[in-house]
Coordinates of C-alpha atoms in Angstrom, one line a residue:
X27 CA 9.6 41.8 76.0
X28 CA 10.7 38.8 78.0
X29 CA 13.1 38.0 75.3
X30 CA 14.6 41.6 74.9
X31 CA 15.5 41.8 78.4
X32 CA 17.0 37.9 78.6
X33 CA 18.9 39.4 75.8
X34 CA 20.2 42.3 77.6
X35 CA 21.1 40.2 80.9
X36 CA 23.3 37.8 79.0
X37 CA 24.9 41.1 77.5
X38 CA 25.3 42.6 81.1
X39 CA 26.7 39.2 82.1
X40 CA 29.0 38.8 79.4
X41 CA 30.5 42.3 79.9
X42 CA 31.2 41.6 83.6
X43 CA 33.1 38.0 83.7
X44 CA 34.6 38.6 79.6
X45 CA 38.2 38.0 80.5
X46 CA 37.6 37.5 83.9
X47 CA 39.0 34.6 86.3
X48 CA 36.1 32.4 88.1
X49 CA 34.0 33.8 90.7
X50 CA 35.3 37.7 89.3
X51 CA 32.0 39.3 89.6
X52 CA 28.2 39.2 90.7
X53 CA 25.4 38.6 88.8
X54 CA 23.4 41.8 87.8
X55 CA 19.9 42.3 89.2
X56 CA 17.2 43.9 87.3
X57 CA 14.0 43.6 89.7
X58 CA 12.5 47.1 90.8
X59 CA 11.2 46.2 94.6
X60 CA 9.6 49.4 94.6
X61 CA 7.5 48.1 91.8
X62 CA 3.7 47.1 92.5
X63 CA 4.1 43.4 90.8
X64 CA 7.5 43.0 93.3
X65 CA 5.2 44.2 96.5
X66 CA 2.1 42.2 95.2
X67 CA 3.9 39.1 95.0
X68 CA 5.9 40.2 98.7
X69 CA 2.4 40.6 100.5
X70 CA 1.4 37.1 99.5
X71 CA 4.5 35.6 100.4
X72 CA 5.1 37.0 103.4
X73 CA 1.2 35.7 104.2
X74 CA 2.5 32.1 103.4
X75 CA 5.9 32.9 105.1
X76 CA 3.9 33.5 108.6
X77 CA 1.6 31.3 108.4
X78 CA 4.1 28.3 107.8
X79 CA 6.1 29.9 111.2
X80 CA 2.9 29.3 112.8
X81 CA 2.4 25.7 112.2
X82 CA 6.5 25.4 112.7
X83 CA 5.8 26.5 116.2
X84 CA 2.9 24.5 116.9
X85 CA 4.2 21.5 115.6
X86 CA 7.9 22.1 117.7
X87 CA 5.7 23.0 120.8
X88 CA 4.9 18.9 120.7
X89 CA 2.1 17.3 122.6
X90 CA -0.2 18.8 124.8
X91 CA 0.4 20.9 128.4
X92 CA -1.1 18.3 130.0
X93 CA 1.3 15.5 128.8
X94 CA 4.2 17.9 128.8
X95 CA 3.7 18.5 132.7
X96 CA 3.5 15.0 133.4
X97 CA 6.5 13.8 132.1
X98 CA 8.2 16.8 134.1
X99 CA 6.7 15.9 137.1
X100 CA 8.3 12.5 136.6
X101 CA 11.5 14.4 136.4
X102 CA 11.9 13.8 132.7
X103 CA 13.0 16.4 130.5
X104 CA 11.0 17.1 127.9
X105 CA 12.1 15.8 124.0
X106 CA 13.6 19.1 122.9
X107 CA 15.3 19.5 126.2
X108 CA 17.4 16.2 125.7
X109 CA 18.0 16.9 121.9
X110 CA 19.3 20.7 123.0
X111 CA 21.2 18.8 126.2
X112 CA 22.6 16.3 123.3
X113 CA 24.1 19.1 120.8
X114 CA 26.8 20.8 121.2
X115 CA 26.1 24.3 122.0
X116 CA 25.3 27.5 119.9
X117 CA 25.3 24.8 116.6
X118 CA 23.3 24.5 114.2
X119 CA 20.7 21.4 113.8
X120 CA 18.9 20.7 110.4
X121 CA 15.8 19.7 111.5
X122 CA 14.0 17.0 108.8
X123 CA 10.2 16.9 108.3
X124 CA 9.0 19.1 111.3
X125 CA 5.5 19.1 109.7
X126 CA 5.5 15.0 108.9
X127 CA 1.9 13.5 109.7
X128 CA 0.0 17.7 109.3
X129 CA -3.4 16.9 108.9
X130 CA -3.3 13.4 107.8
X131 CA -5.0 11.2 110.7
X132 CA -8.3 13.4 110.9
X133 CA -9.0 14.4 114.6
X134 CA -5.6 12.7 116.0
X135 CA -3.0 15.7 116.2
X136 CA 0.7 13.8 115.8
X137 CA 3.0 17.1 115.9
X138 CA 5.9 16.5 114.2
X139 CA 4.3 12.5 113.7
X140 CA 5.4 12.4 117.0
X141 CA 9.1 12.0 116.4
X142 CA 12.2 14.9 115.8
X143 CA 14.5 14.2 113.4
X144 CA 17.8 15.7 112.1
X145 CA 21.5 16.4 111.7
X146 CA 23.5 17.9 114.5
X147 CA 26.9 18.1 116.3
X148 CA 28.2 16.4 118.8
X149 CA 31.0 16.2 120.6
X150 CA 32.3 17.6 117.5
X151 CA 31.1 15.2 115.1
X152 CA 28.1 15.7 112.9
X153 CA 25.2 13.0 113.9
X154 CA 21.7 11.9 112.5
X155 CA 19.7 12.1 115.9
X156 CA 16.2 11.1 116.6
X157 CA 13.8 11.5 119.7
X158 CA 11.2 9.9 120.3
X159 CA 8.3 12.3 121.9
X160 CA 6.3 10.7 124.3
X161 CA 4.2 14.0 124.6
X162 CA 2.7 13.1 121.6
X163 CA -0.1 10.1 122.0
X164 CA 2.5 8.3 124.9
X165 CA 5.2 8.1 121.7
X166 CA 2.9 6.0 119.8
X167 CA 3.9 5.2 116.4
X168 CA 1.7 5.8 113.7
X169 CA 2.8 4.8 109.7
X170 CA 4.3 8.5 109.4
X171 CA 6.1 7.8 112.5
X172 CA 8.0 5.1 111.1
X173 CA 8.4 6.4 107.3
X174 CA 10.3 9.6 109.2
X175 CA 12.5 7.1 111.5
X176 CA 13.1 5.5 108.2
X177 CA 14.1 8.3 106.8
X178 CA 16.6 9.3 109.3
X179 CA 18.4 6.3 109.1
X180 CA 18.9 6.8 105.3
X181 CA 19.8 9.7 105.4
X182 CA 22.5 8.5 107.6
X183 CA 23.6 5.4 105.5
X184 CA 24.1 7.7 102.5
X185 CA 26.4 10.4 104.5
X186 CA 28.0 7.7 106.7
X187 CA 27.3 9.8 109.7
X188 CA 26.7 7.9 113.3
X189 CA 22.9 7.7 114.3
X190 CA 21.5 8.4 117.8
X191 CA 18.3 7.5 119.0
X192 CA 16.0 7.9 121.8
X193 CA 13.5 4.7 123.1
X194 CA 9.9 5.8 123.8
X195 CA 6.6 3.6 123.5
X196 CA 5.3 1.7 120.4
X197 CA 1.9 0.6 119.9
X198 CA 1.3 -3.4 119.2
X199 CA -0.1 -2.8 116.0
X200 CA 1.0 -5.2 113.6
X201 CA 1.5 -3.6 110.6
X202 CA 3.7 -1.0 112.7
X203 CA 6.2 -3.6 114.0
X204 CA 6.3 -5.0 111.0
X205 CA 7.1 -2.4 109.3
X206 CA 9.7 -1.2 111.8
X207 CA 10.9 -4.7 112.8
X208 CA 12.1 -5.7 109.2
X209 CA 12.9 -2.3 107.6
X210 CA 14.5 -0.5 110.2
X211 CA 16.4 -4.3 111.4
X212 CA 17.7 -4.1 107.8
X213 CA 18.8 -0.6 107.9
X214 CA 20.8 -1.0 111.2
X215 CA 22.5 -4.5 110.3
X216 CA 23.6 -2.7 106.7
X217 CA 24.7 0.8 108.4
X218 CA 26.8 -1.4 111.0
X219 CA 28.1 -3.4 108.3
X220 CA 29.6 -0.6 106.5
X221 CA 31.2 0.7 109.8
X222 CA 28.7 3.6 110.7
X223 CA 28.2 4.0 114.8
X224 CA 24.9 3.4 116.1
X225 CA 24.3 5.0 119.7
X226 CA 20.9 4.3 121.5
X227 CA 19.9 5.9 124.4
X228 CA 16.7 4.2 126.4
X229 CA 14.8 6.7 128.2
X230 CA 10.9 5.4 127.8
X231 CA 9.7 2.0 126.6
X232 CA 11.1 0.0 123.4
X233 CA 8.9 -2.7 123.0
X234 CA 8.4 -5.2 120.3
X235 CA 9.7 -4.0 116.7
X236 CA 11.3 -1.4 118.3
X237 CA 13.4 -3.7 121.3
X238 CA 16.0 -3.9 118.4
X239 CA 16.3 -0.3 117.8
X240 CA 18.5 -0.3 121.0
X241 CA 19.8 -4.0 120.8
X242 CA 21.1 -3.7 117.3
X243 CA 23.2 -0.1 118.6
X244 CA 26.6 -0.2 118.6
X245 CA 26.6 1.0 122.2
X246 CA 23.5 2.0 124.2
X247 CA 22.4 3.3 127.4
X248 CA 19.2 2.9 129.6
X249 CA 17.6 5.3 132.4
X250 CA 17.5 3.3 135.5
X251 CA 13.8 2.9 136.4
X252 CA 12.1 4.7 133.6
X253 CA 13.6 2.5 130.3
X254 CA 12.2 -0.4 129.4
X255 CA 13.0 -3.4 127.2
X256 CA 11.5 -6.4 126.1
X257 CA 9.9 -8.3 122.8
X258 CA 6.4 -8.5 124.5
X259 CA 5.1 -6.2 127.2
X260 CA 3.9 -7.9 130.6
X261 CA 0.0 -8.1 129.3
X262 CA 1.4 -10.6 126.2
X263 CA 3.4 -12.2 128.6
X264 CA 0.8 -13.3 130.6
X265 CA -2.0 -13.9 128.0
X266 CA 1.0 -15.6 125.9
X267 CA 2.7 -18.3 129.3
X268 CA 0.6 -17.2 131.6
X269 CA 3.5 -16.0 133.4
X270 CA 2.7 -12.6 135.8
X271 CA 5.7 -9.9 135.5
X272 CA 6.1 -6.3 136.2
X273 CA 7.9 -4.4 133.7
X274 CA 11.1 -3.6 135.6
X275 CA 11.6 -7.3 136.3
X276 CA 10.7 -8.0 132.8
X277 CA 12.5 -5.7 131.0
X278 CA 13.9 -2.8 132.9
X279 CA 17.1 -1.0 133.1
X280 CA 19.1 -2.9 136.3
X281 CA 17.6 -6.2 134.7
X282 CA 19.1 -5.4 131.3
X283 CA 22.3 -4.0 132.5
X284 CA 23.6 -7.1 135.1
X285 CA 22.0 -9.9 133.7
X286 CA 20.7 -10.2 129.8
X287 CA 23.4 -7.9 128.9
X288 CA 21.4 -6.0 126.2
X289 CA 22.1 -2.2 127.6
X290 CA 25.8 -1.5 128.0
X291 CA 25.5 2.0 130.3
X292 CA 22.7 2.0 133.2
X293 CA 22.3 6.0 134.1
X294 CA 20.4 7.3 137.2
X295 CA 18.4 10.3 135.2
X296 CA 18.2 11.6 131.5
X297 CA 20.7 13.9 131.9
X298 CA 23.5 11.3 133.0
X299 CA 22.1 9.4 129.9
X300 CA 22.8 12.4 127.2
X301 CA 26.7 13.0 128.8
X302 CA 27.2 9.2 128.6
X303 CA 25.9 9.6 124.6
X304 CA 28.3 12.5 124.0
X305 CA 30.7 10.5 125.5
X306 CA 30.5 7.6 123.4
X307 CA 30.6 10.1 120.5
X308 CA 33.2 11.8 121.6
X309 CA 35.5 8.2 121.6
X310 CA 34.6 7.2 117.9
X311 CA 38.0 8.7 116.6
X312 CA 38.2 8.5 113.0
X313 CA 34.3 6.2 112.6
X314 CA 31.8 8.4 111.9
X315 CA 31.8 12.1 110.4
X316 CA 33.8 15.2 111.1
X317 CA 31.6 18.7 110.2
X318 CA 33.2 19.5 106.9
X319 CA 35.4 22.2 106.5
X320 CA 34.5 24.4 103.3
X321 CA 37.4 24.4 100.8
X322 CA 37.0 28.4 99.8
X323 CA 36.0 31.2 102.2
X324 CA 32.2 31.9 102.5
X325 CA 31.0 35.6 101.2
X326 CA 27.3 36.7 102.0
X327 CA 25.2 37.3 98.5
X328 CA 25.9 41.1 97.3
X329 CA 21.6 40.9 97.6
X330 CA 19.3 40.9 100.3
X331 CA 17.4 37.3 100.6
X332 CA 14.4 38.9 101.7
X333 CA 14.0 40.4 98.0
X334 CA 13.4 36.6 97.1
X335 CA 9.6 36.7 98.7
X336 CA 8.8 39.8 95.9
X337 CA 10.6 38.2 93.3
X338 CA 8.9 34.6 93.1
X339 CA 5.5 35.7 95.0
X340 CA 2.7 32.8 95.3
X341 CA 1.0 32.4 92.2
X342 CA 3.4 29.7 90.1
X343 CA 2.2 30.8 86.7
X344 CA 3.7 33.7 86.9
X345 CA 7.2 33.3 85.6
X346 CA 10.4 35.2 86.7
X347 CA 14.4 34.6 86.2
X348 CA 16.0 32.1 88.7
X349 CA 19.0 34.2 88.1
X350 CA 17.1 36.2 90.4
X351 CA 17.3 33.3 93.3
X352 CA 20.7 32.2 92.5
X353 CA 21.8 35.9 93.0
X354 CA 20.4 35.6 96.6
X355 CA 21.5 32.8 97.4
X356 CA 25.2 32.0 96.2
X357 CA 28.3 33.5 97.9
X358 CA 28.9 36.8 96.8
X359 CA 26.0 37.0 94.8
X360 CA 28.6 34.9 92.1
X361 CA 27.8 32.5 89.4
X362 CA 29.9 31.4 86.0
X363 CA 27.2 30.7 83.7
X364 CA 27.2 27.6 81.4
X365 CA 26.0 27.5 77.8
X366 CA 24.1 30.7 78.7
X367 CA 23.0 31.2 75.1
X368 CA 21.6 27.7 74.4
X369 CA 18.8 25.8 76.0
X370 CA 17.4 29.3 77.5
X371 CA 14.8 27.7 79.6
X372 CA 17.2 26.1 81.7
X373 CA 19.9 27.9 83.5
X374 CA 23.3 25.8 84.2
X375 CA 26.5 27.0 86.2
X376 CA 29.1 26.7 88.8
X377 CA 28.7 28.8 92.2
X378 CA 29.3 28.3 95.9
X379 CA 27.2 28.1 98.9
X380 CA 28.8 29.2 102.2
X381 CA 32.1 28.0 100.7
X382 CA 30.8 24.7 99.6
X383 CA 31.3 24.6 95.1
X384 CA 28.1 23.4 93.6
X385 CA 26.6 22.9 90.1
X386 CA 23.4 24.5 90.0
X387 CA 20.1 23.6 87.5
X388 CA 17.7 26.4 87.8
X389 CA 14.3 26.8 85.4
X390 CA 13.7 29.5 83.6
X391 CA 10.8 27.9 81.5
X392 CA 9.6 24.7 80.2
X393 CA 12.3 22.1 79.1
X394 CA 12.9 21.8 75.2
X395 CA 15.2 19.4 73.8
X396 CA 18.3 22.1 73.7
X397 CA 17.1 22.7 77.5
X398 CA 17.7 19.2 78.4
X399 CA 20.7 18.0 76.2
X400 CA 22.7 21.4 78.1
X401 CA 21.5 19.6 81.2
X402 CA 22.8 16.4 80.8
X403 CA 25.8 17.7 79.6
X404 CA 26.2 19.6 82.2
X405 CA 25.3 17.0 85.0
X406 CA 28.0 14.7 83.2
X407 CA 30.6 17.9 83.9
X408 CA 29.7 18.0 87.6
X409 CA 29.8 14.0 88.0
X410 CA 32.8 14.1 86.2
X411 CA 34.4 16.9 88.6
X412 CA 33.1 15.7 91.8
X413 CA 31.0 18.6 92.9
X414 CA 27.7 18.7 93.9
X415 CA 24.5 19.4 92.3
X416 CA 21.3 21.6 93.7
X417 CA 18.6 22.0 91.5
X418 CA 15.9 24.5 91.9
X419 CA 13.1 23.9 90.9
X420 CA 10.3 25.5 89.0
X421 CA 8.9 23.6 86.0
X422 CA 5.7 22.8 84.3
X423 CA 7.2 19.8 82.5
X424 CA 8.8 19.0 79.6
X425 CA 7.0 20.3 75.5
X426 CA 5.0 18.5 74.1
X427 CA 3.7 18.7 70.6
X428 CA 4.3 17.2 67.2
X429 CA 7.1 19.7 66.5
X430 CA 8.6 18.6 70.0
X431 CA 8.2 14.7 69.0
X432 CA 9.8 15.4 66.0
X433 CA 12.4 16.8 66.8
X434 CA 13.2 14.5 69.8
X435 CA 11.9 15.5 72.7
X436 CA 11.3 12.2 73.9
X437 CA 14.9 10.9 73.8
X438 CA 16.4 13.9 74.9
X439 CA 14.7 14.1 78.2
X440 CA 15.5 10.9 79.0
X441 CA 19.0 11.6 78.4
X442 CA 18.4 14.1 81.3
X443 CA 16.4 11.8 83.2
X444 CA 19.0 9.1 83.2
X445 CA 22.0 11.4 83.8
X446 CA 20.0 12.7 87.0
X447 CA 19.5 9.1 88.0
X448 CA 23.1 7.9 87.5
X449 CA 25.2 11.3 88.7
X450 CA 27.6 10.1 90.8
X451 CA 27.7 13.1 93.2
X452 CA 25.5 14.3 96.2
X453 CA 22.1 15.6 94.7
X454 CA 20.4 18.8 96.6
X455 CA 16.9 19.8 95.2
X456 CA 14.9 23.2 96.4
X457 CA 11.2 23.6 94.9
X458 CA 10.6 27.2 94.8
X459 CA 7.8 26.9 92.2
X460 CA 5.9 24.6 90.7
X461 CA 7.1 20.9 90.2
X462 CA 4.7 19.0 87.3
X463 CA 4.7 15.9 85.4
X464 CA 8.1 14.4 83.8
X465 CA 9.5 17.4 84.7
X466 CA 9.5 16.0 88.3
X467 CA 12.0 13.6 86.9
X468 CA 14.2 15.6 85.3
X469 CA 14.6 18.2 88.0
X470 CA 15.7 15.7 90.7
X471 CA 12.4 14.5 92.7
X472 CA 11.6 12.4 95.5
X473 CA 12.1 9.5 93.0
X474 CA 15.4 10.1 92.0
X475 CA 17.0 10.6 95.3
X476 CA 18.0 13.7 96.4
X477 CA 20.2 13.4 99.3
X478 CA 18.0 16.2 100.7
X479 CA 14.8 17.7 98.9
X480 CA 12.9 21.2 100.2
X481 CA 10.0 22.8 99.4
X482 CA 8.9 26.6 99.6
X483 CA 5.6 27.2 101.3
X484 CA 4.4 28.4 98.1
X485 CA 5.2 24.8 95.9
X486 CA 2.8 22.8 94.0
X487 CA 3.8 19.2 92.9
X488 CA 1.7 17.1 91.5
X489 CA 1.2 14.7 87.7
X490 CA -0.3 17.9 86.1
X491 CA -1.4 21.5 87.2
X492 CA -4.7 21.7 88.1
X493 CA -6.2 23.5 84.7
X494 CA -4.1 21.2 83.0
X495 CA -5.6 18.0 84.4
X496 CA -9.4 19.7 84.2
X497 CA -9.0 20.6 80.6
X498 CA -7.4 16.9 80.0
X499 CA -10.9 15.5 81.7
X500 CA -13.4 17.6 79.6
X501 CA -11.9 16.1 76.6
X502 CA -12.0 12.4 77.7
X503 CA -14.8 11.9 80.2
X504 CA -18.7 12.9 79.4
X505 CA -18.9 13.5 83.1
X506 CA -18.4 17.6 83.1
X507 CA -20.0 17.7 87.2
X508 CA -16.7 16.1 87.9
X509 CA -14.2 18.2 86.6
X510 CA -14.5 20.9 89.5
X511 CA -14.3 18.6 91.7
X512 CA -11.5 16.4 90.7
X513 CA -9.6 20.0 90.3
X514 CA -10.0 21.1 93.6
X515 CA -8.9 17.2 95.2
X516 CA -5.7 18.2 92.9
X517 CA -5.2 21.6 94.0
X518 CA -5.1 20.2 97.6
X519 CA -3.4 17.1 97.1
X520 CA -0.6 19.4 95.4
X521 CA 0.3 21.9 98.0
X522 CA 3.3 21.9 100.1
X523 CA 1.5 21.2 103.2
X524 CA 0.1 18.0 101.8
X525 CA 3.7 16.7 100.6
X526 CA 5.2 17.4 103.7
X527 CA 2.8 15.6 105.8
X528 CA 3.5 12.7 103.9
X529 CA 7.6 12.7 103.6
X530 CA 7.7 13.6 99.9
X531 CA 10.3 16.4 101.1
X532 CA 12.4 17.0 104.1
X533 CA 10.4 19.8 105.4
X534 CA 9.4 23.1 104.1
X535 CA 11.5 25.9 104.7
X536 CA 11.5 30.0 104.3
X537 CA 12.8 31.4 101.5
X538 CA 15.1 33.6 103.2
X539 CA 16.7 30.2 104.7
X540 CA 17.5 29.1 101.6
X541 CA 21.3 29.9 101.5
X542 CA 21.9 28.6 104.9
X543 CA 19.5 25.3 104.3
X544 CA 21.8 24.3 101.4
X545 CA 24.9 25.0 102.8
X546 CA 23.9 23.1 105.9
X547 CA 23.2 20.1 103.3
X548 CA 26.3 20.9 101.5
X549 CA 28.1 20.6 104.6
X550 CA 26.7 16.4 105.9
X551 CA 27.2 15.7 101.9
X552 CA 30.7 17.0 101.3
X553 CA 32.8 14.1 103.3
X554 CA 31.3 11.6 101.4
X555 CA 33.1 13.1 98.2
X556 CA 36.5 12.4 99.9
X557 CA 35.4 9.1 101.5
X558 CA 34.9 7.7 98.1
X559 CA 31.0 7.2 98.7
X560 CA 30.1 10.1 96.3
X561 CA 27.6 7.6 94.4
X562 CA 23.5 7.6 96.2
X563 CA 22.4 4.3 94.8
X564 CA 24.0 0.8 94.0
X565 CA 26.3 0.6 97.6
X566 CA 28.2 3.9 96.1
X567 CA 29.6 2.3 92.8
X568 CA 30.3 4.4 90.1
X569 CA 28.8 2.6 86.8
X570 CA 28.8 5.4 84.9
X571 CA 25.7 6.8 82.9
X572 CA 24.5 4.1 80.7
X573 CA 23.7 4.1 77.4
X574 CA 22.5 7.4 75.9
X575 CA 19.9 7.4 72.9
X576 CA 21.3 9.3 69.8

């Protein structure tokens, strides 16, 4: 059945672009959404959909009344407050990892792992931006904290876009600091080196590790008797010389700002701190990023995105045509197909996402050899070309079998593997599905550096599926009481939720945000194309694809 109707889609798609220029017509859709299976797999969605705008809302809301109303009544504004203060207004900010550290550290609720993260716009120019939120445990930083911080700062090194932080507390762990100290030092030295601004704006305390978050900044500003400064904290002080200090004369804003010379703007309150930021972003002429312009004219999908939650639905073993999601999510529903009759279980082709052109690597099934040769080829095309790739992911993996091994299998996905690793061009990846084994690899995972990876709240990634990895244990261990419970540490350790909390992904997002997700991704990656720093690994060089197994 599944075959006959493939069959008639390629013939429907044929008959609308045959002798047709690029981008002449919209994919055809075939789904029924007054069909039971199309409502079934709506209600379940739209049960995930809510629930993941639940813990969205809690995790925003940050830490708790209590601590919110005491940094108020200091006459601080509250973390969101200075990141909405610090954009420009009525623009959009890609918010990365909202649900970092969900669940992880037991009883101890981080929200957010106590730090917001993103891409936004100011002054005009697009900006990596992260606030510290000193609602959440004093703005401790716990392991998750610093991975996300970390994260931020890459993502700014590989779209040279300027990087804006807030100061709040650190703890005096010592496996924090070091792990901030060196990592994040690195990271600041290397994004200064290749000429991307750093602005640092002090409004609690940075201490230890993270003194040199604000020291290393291009420019930086400190709130006048609220920011604080300093390698050791006045208890190490004293335990350390003996010497008794306060922490204004030891490391506070006037100090820092007439004498050591550290800060380089002393403000009276946060809000004369965020205007002296957008200032300083506002006089980095031609460093840093302009918001890209798309090159073609945006055109909303001919298709509702809300048919996407009764076209994909929950369960991931049931299949269905990422045509489908493309359909939903490209501009004007348009897509010129590539190799559509060979490698069927992949789908390849050239589209664009709120103007932006993009390569697109969608599953349709799991990847053969012909599946994975079309791919490669078809990376090599779009590293060729200069346009960016988004894959969207849905795969159990790649076949295996003695026919498979026969005829190949092995070398051929790695041909895929390596082109993935070595494409030359900005790499997007959405996981609508399931995300298993090798597959993993082939479709563009955490590994292989995506500039910017997504999940669905209805994802699974993990080694193997679940009745995969149970069936694999019944056949090697003598142990059968362990199977069911080894399968249900999988099943957990698979979901969405669990990646997210741990930074596998840059957050999970709704399905109906798909289109405007991308294209806000499209839009950071895009300048780098014309800049010359298209390439994600190896300081941007292009050294082509390697050597390919025949």
């Amino acid at each position: 059945m599944r075959s006959a109707v493939s069959l008639l889609r390629r013939k429907i798609i044929a008959s609308f672009i045959h002798g047709r220029k690029y981008h002449a017509s919209a994919l055809p859709s075939i789904i029924s959404p007054l069909s039971s299976d199309f409502q079934e797999k709506a209600k379940n969605m739209d049960e995930l959909v809510n629930d993941l705008k639940t813990k969205l809302a809690q995790s925003r809301r940050g830490g708790s009344e209590k601590a919110q109303a005491k940094m108020k009544d200091s006459g601080k504004l509250l973390p969101r407050e200075r990141l909405s203060s610090l954009l420009d207004p009525s623009t959009p900010f890609l918010e990365l990892s909202p649900l970092a550290a969900h669940n992880v550290y037991g009883s101890d609720d981080i929200p957010g792992a106590g730090i917001i993260t993103g891409i936004g716009r100011i002054s005009g120019r697009q900006c990596v931006v992260v606030v510290n939120d000193a609602t959440v445990k004093g703005g401790s930083y716990y392991p998750l904290t610093v991975k996300k911080h970390l994260r931020a700062q890459e993502v700014a090194r590989e779209n040279g876009l300027p990087f804006e932080s807030g100061g709040a507390s650190l703890p005096n762990q010592a496996n924090i600091e070091i792990i901030l100290g060196e990592y994040s030092t690195i990271w600041h030295a290397q994004m200064s080196a290749l000429g991307i601004p750093q602005i640092a704006v002090v409004h609690g305390i940075s201490v230890a590790g993270g003194a040199y978050v604000p020291a290393m900044a291009d420019e930086n500003i400190i709130v006048a008797n609220q920011g604080r400064i300093f390698l050791a904290g006045p208890p190490l002080v004293r335990a350390a010389t003996g010497e008794q200090v306060d922490e204004e004369t030891l490391g506070g804003g006037m100090m820092h700002s007439s004498e050591s010379g550290v800060t380089d703007h002393l403000a009276r309150d946060d809000e004369e701190a965020i205007a002296i930021a957008r200032e300083c972003v506002g006089d980095l002429e031609h460093a840093g990023s302009m918001p890209a312009e798309a090159p073609y004219e945006p055109e909303e999908p001919v298709y509702s995105a809300s048919d996407l939650h009764g076209i994909v639905g929950t369960d991931i073993r049931q299949a269905f045509d990422m045509r489908e999601v493309i359909a939903r999510v490209v501009d004007g529903s348009k897509f010129r197909e590539f190799k559509p009759d060979y490698g069927t279980t992949i789908v390849t082709g050239f589209a664009r996402i709120h103007g932006f052109p993009v390569g697109i690597i969608g599953n349709n099934g799991i990847l053969f050899s012909p599946s994975a040769l079309k791919a490669t080829h078809f990376i090599e095309l779009c590293s060729q070309r200069g346009i960016p790739l988004l894959f969207l992911v849905n795969v159990t993996g790649y076949m295996v079998g003695s026919k498979a091994e026969r005829g190949g299998i092995a070398k051929d996905g790695a041909k895929m593997v390596r082109a993935v690793a070595c494409a030359n061009v900005p790499k997007l990846t959405v996981i609508v599905g399931g995300s298993f084994g090798a597959g993993n690899y082939g479709m563009c995972g955490r590994a292989y550096q995506p500039r910017f990876l997504w999940m669905w709240p209805n994802a699974k990634v993990s080694v193997m599926g679940s009745g995969q990895l149970s069936q694999v244990m019944t056949s090697v261990s003598r142990d059968p009481t362990q199977h069911s419970a080894l399968k249900q540490e999988i099943e957990e350790q698979s979901t969405a939720y669990y990646a997210t909390a741990r930074l596998w992904d840059d957050g999970i997002i709704l399905p109906t945000e798909t289109r405007d997700t991308v294209g806000l991704g499209l839009a950071v990656s895009y300048p780098s194309l014309k800049s010359g720093r298209r390439g994600q690994s190896w300081e941007g060089a292009d050294r082509g694809m390697g050597v390919f197994r025949m």
